[in-house]
GROMACS .gro file of C-alpha atoms in nm:
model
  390
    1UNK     CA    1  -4.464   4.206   4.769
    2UNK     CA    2  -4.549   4.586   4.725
    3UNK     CA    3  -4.840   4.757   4.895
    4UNK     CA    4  -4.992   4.950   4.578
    5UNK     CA    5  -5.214   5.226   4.591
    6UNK     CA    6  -5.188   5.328   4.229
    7UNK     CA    7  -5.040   5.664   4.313
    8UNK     CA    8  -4.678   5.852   4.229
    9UNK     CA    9  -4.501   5.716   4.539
   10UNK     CA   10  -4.593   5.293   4.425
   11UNK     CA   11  -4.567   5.365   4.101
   12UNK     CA   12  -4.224   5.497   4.129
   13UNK     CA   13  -4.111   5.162   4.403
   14UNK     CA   14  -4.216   4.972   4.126
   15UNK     CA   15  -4.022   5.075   3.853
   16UNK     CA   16  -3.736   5.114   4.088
   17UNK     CA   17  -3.707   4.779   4.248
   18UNK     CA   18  -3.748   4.577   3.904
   19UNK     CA   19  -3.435   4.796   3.809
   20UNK     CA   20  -3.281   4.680   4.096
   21UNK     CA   21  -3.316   4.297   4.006
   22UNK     CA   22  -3.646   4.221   4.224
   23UNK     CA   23  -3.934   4.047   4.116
   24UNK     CA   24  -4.230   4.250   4.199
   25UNK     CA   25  -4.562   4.133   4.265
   26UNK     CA   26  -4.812   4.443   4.369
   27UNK     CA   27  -5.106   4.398   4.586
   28UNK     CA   28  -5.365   4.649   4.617
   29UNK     CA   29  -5.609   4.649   4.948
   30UNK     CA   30  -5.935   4.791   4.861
   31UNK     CA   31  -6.050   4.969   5.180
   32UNK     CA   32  -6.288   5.186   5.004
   33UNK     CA   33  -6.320   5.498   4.802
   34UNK     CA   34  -6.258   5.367   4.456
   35UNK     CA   35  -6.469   5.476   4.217
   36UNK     CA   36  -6.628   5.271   3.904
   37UNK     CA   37  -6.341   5.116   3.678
   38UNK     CA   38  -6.017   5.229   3.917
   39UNK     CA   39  -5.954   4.914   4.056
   40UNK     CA   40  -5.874   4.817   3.654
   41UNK     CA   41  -5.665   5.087   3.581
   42UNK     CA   42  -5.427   5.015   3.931
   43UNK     CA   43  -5.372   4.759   3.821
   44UNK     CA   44  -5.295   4.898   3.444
   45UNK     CA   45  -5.062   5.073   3.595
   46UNK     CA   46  -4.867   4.863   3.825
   47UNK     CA   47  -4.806   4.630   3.497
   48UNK     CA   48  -4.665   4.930   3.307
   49UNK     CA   49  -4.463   5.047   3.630
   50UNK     CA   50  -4.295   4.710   3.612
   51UNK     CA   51  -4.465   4.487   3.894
   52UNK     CA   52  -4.484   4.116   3.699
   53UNK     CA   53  -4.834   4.042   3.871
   54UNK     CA   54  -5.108   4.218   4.021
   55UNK     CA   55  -5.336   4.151   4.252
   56UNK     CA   56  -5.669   4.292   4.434
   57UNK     CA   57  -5.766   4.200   4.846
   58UNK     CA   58  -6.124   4.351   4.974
   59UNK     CA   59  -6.036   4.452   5.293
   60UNK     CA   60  -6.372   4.677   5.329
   61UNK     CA   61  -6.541   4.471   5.582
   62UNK     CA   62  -6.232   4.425   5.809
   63UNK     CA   63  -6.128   4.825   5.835
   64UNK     CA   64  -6.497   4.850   5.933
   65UNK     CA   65  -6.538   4.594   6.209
   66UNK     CA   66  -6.172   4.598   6.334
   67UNK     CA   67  -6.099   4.957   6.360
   68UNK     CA   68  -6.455   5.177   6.237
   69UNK     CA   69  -6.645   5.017   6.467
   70UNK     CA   70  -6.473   5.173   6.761
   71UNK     CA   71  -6.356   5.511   6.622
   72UNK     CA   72  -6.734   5.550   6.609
   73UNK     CA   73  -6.851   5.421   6.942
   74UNK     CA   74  -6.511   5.613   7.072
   75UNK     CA   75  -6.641   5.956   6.880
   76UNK     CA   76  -6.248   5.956   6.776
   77UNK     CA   77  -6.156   6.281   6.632
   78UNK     CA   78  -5.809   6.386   6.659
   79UNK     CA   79  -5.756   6.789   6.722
   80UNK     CA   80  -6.125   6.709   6.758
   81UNK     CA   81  -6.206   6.762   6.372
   82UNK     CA   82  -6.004   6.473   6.203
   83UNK     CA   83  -6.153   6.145   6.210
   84UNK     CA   84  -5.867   5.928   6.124
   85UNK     CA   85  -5.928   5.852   5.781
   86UNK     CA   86  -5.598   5.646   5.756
   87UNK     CA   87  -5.476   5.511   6.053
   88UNK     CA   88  -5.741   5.231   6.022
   89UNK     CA   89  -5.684   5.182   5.597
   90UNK     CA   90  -5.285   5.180   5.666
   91UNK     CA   91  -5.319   4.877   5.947
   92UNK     CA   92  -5.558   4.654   5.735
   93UNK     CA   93  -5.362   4.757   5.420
   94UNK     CA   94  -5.011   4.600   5.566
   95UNK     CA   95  -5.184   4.329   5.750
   96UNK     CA   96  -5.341   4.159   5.381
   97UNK     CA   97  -4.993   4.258   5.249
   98UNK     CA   98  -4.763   4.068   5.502
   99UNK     CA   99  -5.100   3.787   5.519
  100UNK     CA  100  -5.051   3.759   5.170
  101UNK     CA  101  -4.666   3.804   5.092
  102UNK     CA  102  -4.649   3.468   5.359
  103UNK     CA  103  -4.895   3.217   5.165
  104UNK     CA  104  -4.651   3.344   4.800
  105UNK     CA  105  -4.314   3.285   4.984
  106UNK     CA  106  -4.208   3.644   4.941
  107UNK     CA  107  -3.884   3.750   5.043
  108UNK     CA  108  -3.925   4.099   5.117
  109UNK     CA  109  -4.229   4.334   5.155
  110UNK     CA  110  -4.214   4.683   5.080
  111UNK     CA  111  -4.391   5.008   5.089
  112UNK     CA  112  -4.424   5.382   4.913
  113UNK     CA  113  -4.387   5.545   5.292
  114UNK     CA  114  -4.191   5.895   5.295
  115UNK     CA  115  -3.932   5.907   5.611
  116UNK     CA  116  -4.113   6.229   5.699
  117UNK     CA  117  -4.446   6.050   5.705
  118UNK     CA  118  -4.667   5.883   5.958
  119UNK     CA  119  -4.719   5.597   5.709
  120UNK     CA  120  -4.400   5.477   5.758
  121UNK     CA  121  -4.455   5.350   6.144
  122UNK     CA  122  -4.788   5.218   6.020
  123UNK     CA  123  -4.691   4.937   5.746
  124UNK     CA  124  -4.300   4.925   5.976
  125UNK     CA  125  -4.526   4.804   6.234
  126UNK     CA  126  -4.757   4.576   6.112
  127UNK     CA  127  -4.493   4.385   5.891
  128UNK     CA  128  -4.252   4.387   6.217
  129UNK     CA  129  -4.536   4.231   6.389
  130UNK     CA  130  -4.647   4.009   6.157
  131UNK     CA  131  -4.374   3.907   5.897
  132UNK     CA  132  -4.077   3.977   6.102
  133UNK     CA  133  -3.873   3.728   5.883
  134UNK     CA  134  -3.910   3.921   5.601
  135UNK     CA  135  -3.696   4.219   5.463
  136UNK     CA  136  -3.879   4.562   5.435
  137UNK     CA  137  -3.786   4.794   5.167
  138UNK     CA  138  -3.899   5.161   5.154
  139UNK     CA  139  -3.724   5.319   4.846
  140UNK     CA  140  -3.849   5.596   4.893
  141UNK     CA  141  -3.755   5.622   5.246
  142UNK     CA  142  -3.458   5.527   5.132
  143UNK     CA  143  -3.328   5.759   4.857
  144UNK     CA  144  -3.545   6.088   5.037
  145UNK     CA  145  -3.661   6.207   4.659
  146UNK     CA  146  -3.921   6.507   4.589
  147UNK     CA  147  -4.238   6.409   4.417
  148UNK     CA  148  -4.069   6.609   4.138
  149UNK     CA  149  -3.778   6.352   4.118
  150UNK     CA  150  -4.040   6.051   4.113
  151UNK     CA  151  -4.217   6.224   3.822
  152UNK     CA  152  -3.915   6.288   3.624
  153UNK     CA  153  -3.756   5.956   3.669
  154UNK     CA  154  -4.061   5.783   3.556
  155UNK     CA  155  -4.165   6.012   3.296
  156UNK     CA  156  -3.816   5.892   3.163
  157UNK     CA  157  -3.855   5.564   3.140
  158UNK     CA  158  -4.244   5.615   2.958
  159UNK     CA  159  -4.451   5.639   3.239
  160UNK     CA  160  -4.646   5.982   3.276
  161UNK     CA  161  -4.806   6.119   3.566
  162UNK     CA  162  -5.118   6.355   3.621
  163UNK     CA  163  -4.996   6.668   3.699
  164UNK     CA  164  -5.288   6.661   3.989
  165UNK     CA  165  -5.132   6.304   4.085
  166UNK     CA  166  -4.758   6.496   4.094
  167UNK     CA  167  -4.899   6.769   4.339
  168UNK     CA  168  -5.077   6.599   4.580
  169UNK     CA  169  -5.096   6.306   4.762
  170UNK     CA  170  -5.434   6.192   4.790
  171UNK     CA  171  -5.571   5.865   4.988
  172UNK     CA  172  -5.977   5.821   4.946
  173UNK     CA  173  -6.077   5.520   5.162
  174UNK     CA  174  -6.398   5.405   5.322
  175UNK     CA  175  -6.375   5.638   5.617
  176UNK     CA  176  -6.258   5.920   5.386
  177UNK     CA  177  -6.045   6.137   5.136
  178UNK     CA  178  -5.721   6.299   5.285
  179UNK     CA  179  -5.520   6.575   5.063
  180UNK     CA  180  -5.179   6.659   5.132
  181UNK     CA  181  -4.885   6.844   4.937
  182UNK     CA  182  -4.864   7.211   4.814
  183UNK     CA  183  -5.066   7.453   5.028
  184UNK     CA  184  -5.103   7.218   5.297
  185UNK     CA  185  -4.715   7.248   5.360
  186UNK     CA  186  -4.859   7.595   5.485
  187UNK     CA  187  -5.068   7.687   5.795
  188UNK     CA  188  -5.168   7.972   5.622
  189UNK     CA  189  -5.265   7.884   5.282
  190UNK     CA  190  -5.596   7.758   5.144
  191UNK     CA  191  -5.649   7.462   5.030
  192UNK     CA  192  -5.840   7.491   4.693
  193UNK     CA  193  -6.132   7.311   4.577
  194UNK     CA  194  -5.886   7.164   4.308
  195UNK     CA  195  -5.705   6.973   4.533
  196UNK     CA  196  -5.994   6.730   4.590
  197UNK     CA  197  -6.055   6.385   4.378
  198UNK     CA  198  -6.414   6.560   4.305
  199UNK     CA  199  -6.579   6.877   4.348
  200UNK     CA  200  -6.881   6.845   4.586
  201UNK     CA  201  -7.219   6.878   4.415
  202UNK     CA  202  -7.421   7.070   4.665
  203UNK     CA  203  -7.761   7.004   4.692
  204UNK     CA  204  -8.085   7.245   4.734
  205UNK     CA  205  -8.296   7.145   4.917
  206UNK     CA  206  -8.291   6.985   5.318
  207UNK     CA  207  -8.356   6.674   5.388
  208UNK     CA  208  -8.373   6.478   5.731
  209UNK     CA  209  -8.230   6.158   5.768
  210UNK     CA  210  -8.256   5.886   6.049
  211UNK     CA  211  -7.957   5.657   6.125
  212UNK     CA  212  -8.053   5.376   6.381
  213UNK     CA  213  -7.772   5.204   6.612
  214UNK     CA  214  -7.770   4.946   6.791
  215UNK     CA  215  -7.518   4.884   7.104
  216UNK     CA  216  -7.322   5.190   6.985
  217UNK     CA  217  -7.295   5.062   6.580
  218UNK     CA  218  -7.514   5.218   6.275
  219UNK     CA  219  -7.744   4.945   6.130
  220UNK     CA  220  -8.006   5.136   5.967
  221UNK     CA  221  -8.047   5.431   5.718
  222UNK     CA  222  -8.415   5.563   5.727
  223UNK     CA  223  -8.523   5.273   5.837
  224UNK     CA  224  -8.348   4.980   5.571
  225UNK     CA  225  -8.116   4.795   5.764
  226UNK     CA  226  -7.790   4.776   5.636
  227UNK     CA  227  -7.436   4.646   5.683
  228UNK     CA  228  -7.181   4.905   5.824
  229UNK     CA  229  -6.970   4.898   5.489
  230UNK     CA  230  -7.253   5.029   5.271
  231UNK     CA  231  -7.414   5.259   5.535
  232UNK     CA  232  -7.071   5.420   5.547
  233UNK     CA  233  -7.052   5.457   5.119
  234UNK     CA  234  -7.433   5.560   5.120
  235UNK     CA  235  -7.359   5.813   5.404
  236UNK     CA  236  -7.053   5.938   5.204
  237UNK     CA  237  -7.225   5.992   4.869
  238UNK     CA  238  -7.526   6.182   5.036
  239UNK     CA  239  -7.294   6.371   5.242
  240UNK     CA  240  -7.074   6.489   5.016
  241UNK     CA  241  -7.426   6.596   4.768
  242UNK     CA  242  -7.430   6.872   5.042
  243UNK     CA  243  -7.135   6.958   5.101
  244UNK     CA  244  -7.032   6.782   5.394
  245UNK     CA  245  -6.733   6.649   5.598
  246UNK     CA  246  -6.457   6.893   5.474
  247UNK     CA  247  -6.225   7.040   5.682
  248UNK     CA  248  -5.833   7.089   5.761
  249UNK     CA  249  -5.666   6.938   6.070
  250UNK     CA  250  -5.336   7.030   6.167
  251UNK     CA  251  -5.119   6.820   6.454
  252UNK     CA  252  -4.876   6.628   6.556
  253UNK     CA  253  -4.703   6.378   6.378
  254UNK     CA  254  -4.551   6.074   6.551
  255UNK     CA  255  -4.227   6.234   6.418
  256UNK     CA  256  -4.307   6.511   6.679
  257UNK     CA  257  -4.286   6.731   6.391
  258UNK     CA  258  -4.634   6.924   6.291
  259UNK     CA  259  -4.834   6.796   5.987
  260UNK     CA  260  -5.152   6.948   5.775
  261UNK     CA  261  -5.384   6.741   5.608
  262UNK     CA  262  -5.710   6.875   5.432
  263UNK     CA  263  -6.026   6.577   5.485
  264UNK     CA  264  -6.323   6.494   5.339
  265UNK     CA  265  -6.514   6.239   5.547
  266UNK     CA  266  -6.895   6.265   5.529
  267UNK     CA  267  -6.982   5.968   5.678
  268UNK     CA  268  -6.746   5.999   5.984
  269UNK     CA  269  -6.876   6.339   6.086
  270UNK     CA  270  -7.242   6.218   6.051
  271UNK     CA  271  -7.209   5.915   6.256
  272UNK     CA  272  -6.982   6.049   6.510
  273UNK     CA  273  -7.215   6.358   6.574
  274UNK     CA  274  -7.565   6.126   6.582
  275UNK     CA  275  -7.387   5.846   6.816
  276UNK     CA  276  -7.246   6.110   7.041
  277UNK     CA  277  -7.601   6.249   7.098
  278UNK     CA  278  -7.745   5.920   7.117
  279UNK     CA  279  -7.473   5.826   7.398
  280UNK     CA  280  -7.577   6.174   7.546
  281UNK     CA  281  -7.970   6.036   7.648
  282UNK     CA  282  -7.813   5.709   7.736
  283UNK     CA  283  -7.519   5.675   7.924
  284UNK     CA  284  -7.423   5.811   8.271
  285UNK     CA  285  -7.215   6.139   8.263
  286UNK     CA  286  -6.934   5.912   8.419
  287UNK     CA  287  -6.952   5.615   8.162
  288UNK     CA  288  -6.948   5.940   7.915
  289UNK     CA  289  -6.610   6.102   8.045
  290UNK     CA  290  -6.403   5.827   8.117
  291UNK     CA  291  -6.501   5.608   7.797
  292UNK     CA  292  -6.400   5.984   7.605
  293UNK     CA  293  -6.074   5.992   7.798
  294UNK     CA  294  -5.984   5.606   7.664
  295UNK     CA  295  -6.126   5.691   7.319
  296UNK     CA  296  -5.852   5.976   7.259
  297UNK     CA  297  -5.582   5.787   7.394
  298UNK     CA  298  -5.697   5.497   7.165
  299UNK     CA  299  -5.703   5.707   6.835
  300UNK     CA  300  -5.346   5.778   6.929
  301UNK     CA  301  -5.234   5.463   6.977
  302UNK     CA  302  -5.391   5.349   6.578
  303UNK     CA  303  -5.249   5.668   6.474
  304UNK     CA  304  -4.923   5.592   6.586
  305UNK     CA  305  -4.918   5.262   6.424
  306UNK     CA  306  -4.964   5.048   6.718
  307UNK     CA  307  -5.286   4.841   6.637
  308UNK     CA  308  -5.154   4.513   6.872
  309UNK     CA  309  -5.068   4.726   7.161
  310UNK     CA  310  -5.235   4.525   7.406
  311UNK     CA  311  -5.394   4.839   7.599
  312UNK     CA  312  -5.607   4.868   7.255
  313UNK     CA  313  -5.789   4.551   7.348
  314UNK     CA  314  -5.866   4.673   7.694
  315UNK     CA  315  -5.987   4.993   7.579
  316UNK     CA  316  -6.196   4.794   7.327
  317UNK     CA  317  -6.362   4.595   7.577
  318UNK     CA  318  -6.421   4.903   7.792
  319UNK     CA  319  -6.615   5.078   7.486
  320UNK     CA  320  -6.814   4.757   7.403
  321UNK     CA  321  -6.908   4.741   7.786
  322UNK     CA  322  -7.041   5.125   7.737
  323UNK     CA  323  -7.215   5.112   7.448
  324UNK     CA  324  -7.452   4.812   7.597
  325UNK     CA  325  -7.764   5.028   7.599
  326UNK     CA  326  -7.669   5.318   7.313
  327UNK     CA  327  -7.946   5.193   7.108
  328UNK     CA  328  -8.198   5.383   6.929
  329UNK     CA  329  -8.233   5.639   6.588
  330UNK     CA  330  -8.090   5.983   6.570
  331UNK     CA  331  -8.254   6.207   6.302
  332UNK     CA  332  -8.051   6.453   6.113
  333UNK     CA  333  -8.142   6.744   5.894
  334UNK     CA  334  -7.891   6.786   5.618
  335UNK     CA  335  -7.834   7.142   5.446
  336UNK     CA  336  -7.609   7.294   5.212
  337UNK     CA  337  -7.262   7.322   5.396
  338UNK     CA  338  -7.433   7.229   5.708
  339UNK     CA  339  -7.590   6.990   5.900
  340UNK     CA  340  -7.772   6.896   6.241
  341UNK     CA  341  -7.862   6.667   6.489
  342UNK     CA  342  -8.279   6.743   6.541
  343UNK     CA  343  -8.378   6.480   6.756
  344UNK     CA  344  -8.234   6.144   6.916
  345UNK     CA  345  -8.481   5.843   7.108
  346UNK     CA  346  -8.371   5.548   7.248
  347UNK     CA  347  -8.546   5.246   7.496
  348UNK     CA  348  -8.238   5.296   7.691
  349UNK     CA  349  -8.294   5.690   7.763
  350UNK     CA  350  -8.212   5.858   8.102
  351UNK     CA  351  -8.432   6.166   8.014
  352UNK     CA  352  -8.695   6.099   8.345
  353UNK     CA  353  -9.001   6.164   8.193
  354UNK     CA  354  -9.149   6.282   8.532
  355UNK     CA  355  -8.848   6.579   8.585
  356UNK     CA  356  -8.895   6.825   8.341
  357UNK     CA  357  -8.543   7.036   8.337
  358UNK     CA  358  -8.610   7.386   8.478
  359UNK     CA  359  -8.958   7.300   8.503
  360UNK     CA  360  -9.111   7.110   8.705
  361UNK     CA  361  -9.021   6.742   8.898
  362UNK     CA  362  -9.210   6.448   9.092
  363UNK     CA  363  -8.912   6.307   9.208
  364UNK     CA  364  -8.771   6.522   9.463
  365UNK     CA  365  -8.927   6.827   9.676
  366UNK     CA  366  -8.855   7.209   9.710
  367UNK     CA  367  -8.662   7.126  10.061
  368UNK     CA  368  -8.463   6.837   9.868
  369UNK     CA  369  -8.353   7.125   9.607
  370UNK     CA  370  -8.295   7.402   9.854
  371UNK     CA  371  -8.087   7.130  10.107
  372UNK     CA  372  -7.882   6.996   9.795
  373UNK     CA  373  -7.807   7.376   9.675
  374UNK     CA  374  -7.687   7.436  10.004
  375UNK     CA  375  -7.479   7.122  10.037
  376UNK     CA  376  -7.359   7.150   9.689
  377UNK     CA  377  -7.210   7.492   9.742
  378UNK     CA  378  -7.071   7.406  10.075
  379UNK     CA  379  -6.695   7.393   9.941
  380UNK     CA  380  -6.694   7.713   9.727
  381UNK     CA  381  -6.797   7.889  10.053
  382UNK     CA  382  -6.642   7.772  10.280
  383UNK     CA  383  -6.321   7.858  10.059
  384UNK     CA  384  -6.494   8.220  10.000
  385UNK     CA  385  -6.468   8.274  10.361
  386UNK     CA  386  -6.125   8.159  10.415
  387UNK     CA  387  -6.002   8.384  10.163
  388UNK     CA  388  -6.241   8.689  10.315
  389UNK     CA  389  -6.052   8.612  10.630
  390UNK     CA  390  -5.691   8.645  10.498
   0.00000   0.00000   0.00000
């Protein structure tokens, strides 16, 4: 049972295991990002690769409310740019696999994972976890080829390749389009406007948008409630109109070896900025820090490939205990290359109406302020003196 995306690296396991006497039976996991007529030609091209059956899981729903749901009320962003546009994909990905290689009686799984890849630990993992019975084969792992090899070897044997396909490695999925190979082998190189599935279409004029939540999770788009899966696609198509969600993020791999990705993810950066101002009106600055402290260590813990570490549940249950009264709309204004967070209002908000900041305040008096000033500064002083002293 292979894990299929379509791409060089399954293409290539495909051809190469039916060489090698196994009977291969490819399973794609759609977790998003395919456009019109793809699905069709995947599987087009796992037949010609060599796989004797193909096969198509929706596993939209499930990256959403297992994983989404809680890199968004978590704000994840690793190197605080990247919003883990795999991690989730990869886990749901080899969880249908291994779900599904069980019910056919498979007798090995197997995977397009590099060995100097993060993928690797990801679908390793899962099928460990979950199908530990059952052989794993990486071939690519395995035999340590270039993309250059895999090209050759199945241009060989009738198979061609897009050159764009042969340069990069590109994985579009629900919570976004990552781009890897060529210049982003380089910290100093740009990444070129080539390198993505699409060119952005950049639109003219603003526009303002309003995204409503409710207990930390989007539900509404100007206000037409929706489900989370097509909020997310409607948020990527008008965010990428504008130019949105690009960026590069370079860090650590679980290797310990440094990595460089380039991202497109319009819909993550919108929702993570708008909830993070929301939770800003409605949580306590102490519910904010330590639920940000467990968010990070969380998106390390899915990027890592650890989704049934059982400190992911508690963190889980932490976030869902914070996000009890993040309810409300946040209104964005979306520009050409940029965007904004105008305005956020919630039932739940902690902004006293009768305290003004720097204004004015019914709720405490001029001696209050001068007595808390003077408390407040106590320690710095008293350290200030100490030090005059010496």
């Amino acid at each position: 049972m292979l894990a299929f995306s379509g791409g060089l690296d399954t293409c290539f396991c495909a051809a190469w295991l039916k060489e090698k006497g196994y009977g291969v039976a490819a399973v794609t996991v759609d977790t998003g990002g395919f456009v019109a007529g793809e699905l069709e030609k995947i599987k087009e091209r796992a037949l010609a690769a060599g796989a004797a059956e193909h096969v198509t899981l929706d596993g939209r729903d499930k990256v959403f409310s297992r994983f989404v749901a809680y890199l968004i009320k978590g704000n994840v962003l690793r190197g605080r740019v990247y919003p883990l546009s795999v991690s989730a994909e990869r886990v749901v990905q080899a969880e249908l696999v291994a779900a599904f290689a069980r019910k056919a009686g498979a007798q090995a799984v197997a995977h397009g994972s590099t060995a100097a890849g993060n993928d690797q630990f990801r679908f390793d993992g899962v099928f460990q976890a979950l199908c530990p019975d059952l052989q794993v084969l990486a071939p690519i792992r395995e035999l340590g080829w270039t993309r250059a090899q895999e090209t050759a070897y199945l241009k060989e044997r009738g198979l061609e390749i897009p050159a764009k396909t042969a340069a990069y490695s590109v994985n579009a999925g629900l919570w976004g389009v990552t781009v890897g190979g060529k210049e982003t082998h380089d910290p100093w190189a740009e990444v070129p406007e080539s390198a993505y599935p699409e060119p952005t279409e950049k639109a003219v004029d603003p526009v303002s948008i309003a995204i409503g939540f409710e207990r930390g999770l989007p539900v509404s788009l100007n206000g037409e409630a929706m489900g989370g899966v097509r909020l997310v696609e409607k948020l990527n198509a008008l965010g990428r109109s504008y130019g949105l969600g690009r960026g590069i993020h370079l860090g650590d791999t679980v290797l310990g070896i440094k990595g460089r990705i380039a991202f497109e993810a319009p819909a993550p950066v919108l929702l993570i900025a708008a909830h993070r101002e929301l939770e800003k009106l409605t949580l306590t600055r102490w519910q904010q820090f330590w639920k940000d402290h467990m968010a990070e260590f969380y998106g390390q813990l899915l990027h890592e490939g650890l989704p049934f570490e059982p400190a992911m549940r508690d963190i889980e249950a932490m976030m869902d205990s914070s996000q009890e009264a993040v309810t409300g709309d946040a209104r964005l204004k979306l520009s050409p290359g940029h965007f904004e967070v105008t305005g956020v209002r919630s039932p739940n908000g902690l902004m006293e109406s009768r305290a003004a900041y720097g204004e004015t305040t019914s709720l405490w008096s001029a001696q209050d302020a001068a007595g808390f000033a003077r408390i407040h500064a106590l320690p710095m002083v008293l350290a200030n003196a100490r030090r005059g002293e010496e």
